[in-house]
PDB file of C-alpha atoms in Angstrom:
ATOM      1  CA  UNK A   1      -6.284-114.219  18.394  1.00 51.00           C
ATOM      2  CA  UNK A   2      -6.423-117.820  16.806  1.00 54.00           C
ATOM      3  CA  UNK A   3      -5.336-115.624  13.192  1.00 62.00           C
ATOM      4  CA  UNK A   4      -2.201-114.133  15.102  1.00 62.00           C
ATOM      5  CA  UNK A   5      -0.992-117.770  15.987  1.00 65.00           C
ATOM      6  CA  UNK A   6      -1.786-119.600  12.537  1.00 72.00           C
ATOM      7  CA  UNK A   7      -0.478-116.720  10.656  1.00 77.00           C
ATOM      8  CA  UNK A   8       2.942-115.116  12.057  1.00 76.00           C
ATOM      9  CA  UNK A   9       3.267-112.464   9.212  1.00 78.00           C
ATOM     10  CA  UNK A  10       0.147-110.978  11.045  1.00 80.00           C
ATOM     11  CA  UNK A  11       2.169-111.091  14.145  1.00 86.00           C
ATOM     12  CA  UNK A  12       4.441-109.386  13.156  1.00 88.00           C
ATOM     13  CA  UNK A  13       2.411-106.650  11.855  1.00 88.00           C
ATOM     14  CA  UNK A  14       0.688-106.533  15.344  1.00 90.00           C
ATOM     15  CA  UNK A  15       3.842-105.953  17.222  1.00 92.00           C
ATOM     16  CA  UNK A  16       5.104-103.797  15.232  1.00 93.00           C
ATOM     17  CA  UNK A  17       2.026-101.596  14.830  1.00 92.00           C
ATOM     18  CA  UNK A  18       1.910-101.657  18.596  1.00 94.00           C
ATOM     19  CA  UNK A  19       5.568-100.682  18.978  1.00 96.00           C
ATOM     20  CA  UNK A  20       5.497 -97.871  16.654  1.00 96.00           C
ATOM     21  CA  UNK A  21       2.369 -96.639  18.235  1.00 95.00           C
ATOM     22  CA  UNK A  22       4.102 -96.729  21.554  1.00 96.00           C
ATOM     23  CA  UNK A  23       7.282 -94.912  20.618  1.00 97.00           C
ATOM     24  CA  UNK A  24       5.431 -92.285  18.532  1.00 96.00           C
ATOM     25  CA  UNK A  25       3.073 -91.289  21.397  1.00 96.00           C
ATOM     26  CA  UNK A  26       6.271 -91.581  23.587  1.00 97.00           C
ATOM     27  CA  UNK A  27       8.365 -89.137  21.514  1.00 96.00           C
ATOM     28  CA  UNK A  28       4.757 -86.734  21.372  1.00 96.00           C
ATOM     29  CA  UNK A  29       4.971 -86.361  25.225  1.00 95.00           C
ATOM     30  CA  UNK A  30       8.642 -85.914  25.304  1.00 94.00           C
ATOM     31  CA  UNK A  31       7.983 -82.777  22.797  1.00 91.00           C
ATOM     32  CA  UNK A  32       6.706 -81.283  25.489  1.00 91.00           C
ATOM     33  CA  UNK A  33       8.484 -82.453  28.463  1.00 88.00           C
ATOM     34  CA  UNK A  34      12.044 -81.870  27.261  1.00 85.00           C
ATOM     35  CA  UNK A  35      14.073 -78.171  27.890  1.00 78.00           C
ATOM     36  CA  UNK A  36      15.714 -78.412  24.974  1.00 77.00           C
ATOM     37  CA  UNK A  37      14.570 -77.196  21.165  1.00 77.00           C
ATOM     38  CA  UNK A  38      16.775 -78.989  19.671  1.00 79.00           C
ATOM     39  CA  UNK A  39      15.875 -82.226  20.974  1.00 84.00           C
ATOM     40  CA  UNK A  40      12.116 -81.185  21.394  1.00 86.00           C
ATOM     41  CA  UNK A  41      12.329 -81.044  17.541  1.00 87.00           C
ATOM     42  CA  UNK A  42      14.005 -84.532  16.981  1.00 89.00           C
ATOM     43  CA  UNK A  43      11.165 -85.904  19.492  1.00 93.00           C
ATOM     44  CA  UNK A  44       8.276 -84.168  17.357  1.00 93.00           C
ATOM     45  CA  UNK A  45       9.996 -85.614  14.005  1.00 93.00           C
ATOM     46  CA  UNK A  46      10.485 -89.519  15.874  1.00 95.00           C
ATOM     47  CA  UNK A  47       6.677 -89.315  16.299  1.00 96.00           C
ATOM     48  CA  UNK A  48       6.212 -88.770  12.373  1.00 94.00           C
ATOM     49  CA  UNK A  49       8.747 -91.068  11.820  1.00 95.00           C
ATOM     50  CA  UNK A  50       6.590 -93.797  13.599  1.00 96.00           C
ATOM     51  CA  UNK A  51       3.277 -93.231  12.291  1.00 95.00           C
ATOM     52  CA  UNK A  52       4.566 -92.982   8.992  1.00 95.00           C
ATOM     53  CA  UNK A  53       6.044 -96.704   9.517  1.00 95.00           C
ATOM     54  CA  UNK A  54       2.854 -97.339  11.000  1.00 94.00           C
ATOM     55  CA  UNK A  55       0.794 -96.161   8.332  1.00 92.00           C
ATOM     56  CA  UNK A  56       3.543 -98.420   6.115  1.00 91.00           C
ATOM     57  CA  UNK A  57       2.176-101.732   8.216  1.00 89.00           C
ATOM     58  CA  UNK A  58      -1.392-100.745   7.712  1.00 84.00           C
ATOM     59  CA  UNK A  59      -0.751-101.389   3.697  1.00 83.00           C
ATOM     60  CA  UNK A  60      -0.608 -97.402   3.306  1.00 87.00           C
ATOM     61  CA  UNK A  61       2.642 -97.877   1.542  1.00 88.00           C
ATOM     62  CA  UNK A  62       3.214 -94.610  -0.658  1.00 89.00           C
ATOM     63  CA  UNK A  63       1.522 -92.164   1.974  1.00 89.00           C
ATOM     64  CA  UNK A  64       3.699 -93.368   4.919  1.00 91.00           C
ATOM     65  CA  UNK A  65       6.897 -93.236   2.546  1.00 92.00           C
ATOM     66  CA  UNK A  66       5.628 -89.809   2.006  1.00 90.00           C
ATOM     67  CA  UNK A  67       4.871 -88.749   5.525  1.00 90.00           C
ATOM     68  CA  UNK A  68       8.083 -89.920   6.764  1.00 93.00           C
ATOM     69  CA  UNK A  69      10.402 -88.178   3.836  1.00 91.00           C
ATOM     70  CA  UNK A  70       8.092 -85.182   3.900  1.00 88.00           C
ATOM     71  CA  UNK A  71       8.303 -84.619   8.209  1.00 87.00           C
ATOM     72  CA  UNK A  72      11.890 -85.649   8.553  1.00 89.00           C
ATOM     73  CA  UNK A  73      12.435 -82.427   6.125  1.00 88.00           C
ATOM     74  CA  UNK A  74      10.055 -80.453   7.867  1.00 85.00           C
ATOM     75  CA  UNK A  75      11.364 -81.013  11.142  1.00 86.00           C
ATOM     76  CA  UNK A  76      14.731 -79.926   9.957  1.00 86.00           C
ATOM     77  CA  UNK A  77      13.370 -75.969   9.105  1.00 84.00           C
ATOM     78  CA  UNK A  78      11.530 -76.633  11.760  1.00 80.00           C
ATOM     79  CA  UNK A  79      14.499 -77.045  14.227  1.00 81.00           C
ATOM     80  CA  UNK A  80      16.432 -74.272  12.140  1.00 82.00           C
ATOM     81  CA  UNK A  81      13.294 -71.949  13.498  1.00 76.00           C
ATOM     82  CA  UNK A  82      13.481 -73.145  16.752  1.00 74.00           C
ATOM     83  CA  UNK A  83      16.958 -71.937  17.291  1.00 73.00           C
ATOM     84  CA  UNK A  84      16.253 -68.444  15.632  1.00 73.00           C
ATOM     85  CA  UNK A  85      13.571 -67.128  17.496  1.00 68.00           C
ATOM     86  CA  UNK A  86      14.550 -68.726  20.985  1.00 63.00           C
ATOM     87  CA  UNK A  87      17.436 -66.595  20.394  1.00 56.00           C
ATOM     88  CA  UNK A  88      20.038 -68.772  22.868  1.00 53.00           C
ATOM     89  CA  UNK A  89      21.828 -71.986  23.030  1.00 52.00           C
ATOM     90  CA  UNK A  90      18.809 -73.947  22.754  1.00 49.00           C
ATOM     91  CA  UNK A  91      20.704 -77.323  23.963  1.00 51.00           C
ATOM     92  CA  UNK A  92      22.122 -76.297  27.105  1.00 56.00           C
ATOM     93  CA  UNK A  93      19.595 -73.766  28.846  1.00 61.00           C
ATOM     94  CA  UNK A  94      16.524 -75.217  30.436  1.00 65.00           C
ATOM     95  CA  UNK A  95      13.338 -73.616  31.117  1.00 66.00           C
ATOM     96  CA  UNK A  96       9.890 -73.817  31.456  1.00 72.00           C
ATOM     97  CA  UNK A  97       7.758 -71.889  28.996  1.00 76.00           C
ATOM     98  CA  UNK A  98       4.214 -72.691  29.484  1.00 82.00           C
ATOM     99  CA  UNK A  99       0.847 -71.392  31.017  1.00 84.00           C
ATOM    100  CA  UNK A 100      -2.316 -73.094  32.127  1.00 86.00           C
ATOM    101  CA  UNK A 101      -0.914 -76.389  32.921  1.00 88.00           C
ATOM    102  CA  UNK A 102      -4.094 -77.716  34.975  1.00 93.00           C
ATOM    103  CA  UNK A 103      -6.760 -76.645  33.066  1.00 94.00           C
ATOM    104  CA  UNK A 104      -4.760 -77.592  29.393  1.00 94.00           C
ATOM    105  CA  UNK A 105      -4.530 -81.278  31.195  1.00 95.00           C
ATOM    106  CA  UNK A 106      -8.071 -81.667  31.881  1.00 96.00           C
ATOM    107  CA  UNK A 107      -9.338 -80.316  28.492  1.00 96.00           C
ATOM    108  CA  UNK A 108      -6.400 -82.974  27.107  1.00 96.00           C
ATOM    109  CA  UNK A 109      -7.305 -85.641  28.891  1.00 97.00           C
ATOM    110  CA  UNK A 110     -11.202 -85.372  28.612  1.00 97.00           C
ATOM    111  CA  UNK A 111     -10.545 -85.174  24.937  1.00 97.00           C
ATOM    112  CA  UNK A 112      -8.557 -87.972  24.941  1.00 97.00           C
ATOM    113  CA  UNK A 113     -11.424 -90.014  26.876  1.00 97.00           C
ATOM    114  CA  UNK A 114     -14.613 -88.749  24.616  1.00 97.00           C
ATOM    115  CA  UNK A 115     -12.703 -89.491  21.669  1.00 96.00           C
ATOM    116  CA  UNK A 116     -11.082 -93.222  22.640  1.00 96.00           C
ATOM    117  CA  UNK A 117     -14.561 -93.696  24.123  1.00 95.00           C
ATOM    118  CA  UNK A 118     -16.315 -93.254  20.815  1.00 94.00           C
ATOM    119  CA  UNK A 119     -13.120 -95.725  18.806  1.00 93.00           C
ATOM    120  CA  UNK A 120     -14.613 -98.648  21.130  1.00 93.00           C
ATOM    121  CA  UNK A 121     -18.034 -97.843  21.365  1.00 94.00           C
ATOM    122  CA  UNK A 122     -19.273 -96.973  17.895  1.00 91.00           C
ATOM    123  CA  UNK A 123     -20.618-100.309  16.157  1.00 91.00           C
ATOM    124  CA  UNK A 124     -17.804 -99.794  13.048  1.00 88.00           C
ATOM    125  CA  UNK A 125     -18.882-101.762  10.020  1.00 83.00           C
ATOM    126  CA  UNK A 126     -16.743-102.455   6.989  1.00 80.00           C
ATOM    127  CA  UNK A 127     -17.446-101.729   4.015  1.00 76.00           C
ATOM    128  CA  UNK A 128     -15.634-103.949   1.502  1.00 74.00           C
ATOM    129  CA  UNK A 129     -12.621-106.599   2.376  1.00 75.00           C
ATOM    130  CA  UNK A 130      -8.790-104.974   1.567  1.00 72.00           C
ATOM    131  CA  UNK A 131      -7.722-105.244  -2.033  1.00 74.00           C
ATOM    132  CA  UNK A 132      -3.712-106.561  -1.967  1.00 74.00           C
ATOM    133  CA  UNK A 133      -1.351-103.746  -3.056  1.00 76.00           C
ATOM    134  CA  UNK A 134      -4.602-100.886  -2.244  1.00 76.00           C
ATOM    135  CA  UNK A 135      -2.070 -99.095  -0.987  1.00 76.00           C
ATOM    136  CA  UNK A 136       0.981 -98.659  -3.350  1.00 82.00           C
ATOM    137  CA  UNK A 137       1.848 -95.500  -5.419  1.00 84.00           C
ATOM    138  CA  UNK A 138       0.680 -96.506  -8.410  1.00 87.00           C
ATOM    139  CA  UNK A 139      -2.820 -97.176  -6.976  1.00 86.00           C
ATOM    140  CA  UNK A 140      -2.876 -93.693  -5.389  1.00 86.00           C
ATOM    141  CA  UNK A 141      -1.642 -91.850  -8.765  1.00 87.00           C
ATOM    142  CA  UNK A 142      -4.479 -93.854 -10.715  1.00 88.00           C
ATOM    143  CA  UNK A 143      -6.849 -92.617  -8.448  1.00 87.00           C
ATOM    144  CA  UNK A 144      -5.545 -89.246  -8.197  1.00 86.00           C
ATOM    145  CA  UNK A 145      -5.067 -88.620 -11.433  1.00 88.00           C
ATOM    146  CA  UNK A 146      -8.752 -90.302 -12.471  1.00 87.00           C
ATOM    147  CA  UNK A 147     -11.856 -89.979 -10.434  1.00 87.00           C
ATOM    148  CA  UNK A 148     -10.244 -87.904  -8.083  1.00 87.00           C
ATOM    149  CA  UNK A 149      -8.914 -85.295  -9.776  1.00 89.00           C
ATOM    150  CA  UNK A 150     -11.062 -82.747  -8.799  1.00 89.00           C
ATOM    151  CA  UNK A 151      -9.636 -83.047  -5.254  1.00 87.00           C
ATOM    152  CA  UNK A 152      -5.850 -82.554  -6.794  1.00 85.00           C
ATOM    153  CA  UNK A 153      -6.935 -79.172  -8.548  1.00 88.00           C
ATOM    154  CA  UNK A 154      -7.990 -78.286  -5.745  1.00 88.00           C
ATOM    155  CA  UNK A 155      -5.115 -78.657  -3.554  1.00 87.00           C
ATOM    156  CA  UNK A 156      -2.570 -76.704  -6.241  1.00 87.00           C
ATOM    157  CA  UNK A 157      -3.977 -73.453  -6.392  1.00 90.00           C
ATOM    158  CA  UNK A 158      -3.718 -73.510  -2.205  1.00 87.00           C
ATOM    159  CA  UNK A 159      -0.651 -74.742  -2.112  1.00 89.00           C
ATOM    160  CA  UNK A 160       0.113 -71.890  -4.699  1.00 91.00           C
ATOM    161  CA  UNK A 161      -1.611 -69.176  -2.799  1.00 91.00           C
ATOM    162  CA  UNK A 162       0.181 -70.327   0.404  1.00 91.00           C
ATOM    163  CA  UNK A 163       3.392 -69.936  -1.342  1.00 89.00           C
ATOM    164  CA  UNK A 164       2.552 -66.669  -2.315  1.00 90.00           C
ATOM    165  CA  UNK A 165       1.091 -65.519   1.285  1.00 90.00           C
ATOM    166  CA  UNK A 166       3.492 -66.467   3.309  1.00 88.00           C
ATOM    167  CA  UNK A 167       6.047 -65.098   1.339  1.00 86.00           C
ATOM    168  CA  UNK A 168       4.161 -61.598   1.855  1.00 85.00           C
ATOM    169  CA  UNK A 169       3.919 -61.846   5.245  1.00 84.00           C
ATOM    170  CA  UNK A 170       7.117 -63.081   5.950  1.00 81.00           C
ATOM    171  CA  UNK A 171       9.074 -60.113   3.681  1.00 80.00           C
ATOM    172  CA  UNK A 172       9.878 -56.965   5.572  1.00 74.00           C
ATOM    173  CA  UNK A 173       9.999 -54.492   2.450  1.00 70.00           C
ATOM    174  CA  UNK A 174      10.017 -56.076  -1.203  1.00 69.00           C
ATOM    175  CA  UNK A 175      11.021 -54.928  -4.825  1.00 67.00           C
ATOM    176  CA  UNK A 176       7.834 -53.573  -4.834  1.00 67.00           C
ATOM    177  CA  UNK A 177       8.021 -51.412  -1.630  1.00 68.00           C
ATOM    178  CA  UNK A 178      11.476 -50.069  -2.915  1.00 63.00           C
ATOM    179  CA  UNK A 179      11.267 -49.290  -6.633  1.00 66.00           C
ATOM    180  CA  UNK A 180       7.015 -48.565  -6.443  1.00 66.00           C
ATOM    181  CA  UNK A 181       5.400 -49.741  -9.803  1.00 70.00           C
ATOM    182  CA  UNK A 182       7.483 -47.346 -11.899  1.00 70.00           C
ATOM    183  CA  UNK A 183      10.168 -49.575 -13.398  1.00 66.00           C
ATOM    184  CA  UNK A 184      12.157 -46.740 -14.496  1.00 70.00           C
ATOM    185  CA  UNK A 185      12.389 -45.224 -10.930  1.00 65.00           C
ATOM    186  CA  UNK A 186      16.004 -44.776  -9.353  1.00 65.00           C
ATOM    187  CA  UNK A 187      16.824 -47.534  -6.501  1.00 61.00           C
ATOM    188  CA  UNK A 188      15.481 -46.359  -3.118  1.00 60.00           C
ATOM    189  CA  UNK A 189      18.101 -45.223  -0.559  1.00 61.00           C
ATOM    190  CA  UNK A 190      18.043 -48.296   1.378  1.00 59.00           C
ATOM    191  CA  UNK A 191      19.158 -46.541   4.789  1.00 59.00           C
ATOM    192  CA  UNK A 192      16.069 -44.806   5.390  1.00 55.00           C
ATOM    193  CA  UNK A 193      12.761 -46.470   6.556  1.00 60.00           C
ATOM    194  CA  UNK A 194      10.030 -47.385   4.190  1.00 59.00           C
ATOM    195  CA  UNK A 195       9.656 -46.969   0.055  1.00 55.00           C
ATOM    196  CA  UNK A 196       6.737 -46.328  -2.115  1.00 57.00           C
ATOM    197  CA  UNK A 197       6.758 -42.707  -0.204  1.00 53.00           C
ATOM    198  CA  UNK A 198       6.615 -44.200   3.290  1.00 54.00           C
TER     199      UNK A 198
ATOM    200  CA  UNK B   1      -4.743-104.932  15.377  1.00 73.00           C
ATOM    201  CA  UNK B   2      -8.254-103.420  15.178  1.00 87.00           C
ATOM    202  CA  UNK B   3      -9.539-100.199  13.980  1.00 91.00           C
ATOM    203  CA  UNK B   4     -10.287 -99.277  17.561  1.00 93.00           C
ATOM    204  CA  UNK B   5      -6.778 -99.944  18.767  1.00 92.00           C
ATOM    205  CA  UNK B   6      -5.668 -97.033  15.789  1.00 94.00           C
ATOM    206  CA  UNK B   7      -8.149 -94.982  17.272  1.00 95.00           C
ATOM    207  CA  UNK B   8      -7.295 -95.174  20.582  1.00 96.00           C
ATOM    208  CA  UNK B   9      -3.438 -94.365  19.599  1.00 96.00           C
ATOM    209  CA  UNK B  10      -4.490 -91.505  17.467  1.00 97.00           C
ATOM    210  CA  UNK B  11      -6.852 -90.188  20.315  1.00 97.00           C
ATOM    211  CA  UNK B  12      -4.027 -90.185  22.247  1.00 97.00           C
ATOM    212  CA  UNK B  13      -1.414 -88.492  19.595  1.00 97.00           C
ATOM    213  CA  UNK B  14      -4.718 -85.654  19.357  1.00 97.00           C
ATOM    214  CA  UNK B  15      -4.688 -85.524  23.091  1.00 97.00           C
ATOM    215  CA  UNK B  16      -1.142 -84.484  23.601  1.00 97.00           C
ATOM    216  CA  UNK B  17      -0.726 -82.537  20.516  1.00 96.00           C
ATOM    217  CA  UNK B  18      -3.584 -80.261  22.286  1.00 97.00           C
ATOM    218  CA  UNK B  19      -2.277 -80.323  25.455  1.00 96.00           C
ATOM    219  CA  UNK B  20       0.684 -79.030  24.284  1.00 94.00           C
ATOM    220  CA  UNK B  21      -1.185 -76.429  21.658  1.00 94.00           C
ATOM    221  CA  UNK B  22      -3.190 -75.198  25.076  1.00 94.00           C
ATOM    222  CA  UNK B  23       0.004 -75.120  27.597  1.00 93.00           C
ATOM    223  CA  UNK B  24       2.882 -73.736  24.993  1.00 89.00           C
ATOM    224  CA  UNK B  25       3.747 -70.058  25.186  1.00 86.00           C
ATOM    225  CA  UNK B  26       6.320 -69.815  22.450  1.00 84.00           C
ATOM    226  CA  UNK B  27       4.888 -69.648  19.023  1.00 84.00           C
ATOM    227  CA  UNK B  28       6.884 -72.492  17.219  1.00 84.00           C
ATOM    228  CA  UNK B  29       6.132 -74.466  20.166  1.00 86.00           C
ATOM    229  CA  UNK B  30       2.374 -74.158  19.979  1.00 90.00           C
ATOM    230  CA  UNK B  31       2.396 -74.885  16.035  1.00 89.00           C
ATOM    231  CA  UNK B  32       4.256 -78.305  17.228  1.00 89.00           C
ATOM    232  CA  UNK B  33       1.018 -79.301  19.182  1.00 94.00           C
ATOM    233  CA  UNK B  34      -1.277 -78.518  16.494  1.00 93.00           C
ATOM    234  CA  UNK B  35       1.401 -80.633  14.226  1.00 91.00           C
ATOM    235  CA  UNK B  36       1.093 -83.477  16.756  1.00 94.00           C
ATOM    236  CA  UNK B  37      -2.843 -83.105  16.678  1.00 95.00           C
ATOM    237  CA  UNK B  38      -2.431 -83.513  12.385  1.00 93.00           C
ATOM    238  CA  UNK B  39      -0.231 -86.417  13.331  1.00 93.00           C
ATOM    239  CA  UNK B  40      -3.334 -88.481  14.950  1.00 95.00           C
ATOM    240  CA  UNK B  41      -5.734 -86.931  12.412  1.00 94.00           C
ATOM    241  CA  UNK B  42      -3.484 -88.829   9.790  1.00 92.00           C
ATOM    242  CA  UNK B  43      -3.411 -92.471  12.078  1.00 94.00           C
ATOM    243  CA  UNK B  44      -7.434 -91.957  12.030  1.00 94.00           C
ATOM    244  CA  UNK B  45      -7.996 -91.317   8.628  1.00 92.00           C
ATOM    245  CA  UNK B  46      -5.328 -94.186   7.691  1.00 90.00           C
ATOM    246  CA  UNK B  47      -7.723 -96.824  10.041  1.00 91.00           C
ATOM    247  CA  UNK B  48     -10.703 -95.583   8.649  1.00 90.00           C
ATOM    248  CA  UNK B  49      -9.219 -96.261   5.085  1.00 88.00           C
ATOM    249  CA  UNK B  50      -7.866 -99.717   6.019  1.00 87.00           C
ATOM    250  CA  UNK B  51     -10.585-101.021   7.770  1.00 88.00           C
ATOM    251  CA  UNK B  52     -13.961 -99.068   6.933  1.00 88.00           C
ATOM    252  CA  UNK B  53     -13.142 -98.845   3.126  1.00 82.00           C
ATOM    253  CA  UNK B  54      -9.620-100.151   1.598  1.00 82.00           C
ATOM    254  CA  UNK B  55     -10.374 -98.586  -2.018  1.00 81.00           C
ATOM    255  CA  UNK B  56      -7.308 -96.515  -3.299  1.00 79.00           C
ATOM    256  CA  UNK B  57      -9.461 -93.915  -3.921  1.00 80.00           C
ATOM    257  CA  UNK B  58      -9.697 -93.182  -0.096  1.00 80.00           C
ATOM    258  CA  UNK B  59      -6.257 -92.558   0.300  1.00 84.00           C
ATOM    259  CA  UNK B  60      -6.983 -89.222  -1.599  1.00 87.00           C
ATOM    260  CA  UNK B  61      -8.605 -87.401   1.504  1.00 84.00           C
ATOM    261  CA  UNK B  62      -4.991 -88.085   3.154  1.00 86.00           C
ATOM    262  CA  UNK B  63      -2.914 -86.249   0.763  1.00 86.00           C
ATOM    263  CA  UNK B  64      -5.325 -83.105   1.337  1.00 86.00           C
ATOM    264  CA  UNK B  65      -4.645 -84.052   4.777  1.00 84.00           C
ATOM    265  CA  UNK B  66      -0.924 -83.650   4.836  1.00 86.00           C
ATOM    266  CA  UNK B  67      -1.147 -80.583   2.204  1.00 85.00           C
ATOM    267  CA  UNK B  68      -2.718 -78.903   4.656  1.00 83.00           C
ATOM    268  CA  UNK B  69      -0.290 -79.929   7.335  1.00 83.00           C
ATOM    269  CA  UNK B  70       2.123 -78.222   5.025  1.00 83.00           C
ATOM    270  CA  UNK B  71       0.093 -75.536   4.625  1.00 87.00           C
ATOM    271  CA  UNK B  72      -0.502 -74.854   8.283  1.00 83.00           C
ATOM    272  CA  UNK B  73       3.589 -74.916   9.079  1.00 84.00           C
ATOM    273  CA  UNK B  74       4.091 -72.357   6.378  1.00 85.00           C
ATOM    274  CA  UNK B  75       1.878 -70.143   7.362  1.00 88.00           C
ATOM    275  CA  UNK B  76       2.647 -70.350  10.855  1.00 86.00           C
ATOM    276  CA  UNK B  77       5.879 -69.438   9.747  1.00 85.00           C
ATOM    277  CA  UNK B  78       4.902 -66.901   8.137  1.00 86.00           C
ATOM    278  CA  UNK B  79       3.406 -65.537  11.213  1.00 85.00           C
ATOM    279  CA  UNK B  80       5.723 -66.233  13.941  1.00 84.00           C
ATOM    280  CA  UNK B  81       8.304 -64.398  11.317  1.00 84.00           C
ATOM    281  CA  UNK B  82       5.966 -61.445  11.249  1.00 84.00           C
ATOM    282  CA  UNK B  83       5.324 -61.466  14.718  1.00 82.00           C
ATOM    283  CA  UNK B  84       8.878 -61.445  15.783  1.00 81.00           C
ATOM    284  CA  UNK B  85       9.336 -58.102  13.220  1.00 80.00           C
ATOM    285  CA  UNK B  86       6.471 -56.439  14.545  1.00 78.00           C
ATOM    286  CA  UNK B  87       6.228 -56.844  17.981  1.00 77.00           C
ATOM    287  CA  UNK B  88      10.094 -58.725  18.904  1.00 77.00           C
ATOM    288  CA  UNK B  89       8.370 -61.146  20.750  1.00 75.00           C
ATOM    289  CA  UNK B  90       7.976 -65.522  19.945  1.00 75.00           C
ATOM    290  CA  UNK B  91       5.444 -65.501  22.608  1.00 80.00           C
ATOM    291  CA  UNK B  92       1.713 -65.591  22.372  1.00 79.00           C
ATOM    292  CA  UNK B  93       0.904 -64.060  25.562  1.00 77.00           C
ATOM    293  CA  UNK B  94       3.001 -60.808  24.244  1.00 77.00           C
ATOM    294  CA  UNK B  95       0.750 -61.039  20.504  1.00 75.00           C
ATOM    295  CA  UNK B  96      -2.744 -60.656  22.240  1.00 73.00           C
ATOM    296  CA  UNK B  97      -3.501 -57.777  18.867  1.00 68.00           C
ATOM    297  CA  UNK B  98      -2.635 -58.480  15.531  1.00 61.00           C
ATOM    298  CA  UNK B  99      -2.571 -54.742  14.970  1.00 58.00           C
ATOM    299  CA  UNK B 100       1.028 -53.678  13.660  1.00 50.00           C
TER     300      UNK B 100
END
């Protein structure tokens, strides 16, 4: 406490940490309590917004730039598959379209306690004191692209096969399904159900 | 602000993502709880990093962390799109068989 008074740059890091914190598990609840998508969308993306500032005061400079540009854009397909499958004015029709309330708010709420409980009651020891600027890009592409680059070959080839998967799922009938592996076969009559002889 | 003060928050972001994830019948709206729950993953891992262990180095296990947030929404996609073709239903009560 004596640090937040001698040093007000610290204060300000504490109220803002604690305001962010506040409005992003604000806008989480309000995903859930609001009628409408549209909004219910713009409350999920104000969470992500405000841990990735958070994340920004914790010295965590490039990933909360990151998390905040890379949720803001996810939230907007996000909202654009919202409206598609609900399949109505999403804005102006309310409704309720849940199951299990009780028991989901027990199981939520005894999470909520085991975990907390463990934040305050583990002895946490630190390991080494911050290093200034830890947290900037250039300190996360030297480590990414040094001793951790193991981790970053990783991650391509699942991003790559995600790409690919989705895409497969997501595709009613494909080149493949309509022309077969013969390149020289004529188009399929695109009318009629199935290719490939289906 | 303390390490257990970021825990408690993200407990709580975890808490509500999965009370949503558990109560949610529409299959968007059950992949925005299990976003929510990545949300407070990503506060916990950021304390841990700040205050256990400020190396750059540690900020590594949070980019695999929000790949696979990506991952998760694209797939889910990818599924709810499927879904919807297969059986003309967003709901998960109506997708209890993944049989086409």
């Amino acid at each position: 406490m004596t640090d937040l008074v001698t040093d007000p740059l610290r204060l300000v890091e504490v109220v803002a940490f604690w305001a962010l914190a506040a409005l992003a598990v604000v806008a989480g609840v309000l995903v859930f309590r609001w009628d409408s998508m549209a909004r219910v969308t713009y409350a999920l993306a104000t969470s992500f917004v405000a841990v990735g500032l958070a994340l920004v005061v914790v010295d965590l400079h490039y990933i909360g730039a990151v998390t905040v540009l890379m949720m803001v854009m996810e939230m907007a397909i996000m909202a654009v598959f919202m409206i598609m499958f609900m399949g109505m004015n999403p804005a102006l029709m309310p409704m309720d379209m849940t199951h299990r309330k009780r028991p989901a708010a027990v199981v939520a709420v005894a999470t909520f306690v085991v975990l907390a409980g463990g934040a305050l009651l583990v002895p946490w020891e630190r390991l080494a004191d911050p290093v200034p600027g830890a947290g900037s890009a250039s300190a996360v592409g030297e480590a990414v692209m040094g001793p951790k680059m193991l981790v970053m070959m990783t991650v391509s080839p699942l991003l790559f096969a995600t790409l690919v998967a989705g895409v497969v799922l997501a595709s009613h009938r494909t080149r493949y399904d309509r022309l077969g592996d013969d390149l020289r076969r004529r188009p399929a009559d695109d009318p009629q159900p199935g290719g490939v002889g289906r | 602000m303390s390490l257990e003060a970021v825990l408690v928050v993200a407990s709580a972001l975890f808490s509500v993502g999965l009370y949503g994830a558990l109560t949610q019948q529409v299959v968007v709206m059950v992949m925005m709880g299990l976003e929510l729950m990545l949300n407070g993953v990503i506060l916990a891992v950021a304390g841990f990093w700040y205050f256990l262990a400020p190396e750059p180095t540690g900020q590594v296990l949070l980019l695999v962390v929000i790949a696979a947030m990506t991952v998760e929404m694209a797939m889910g996609f990818a599924v709810a799109t499927l879904l919807h073709r297969s059986a003309g239903t967003d709901m998960v009560d109506m997708a209890t068989e993944l049989s086409g």
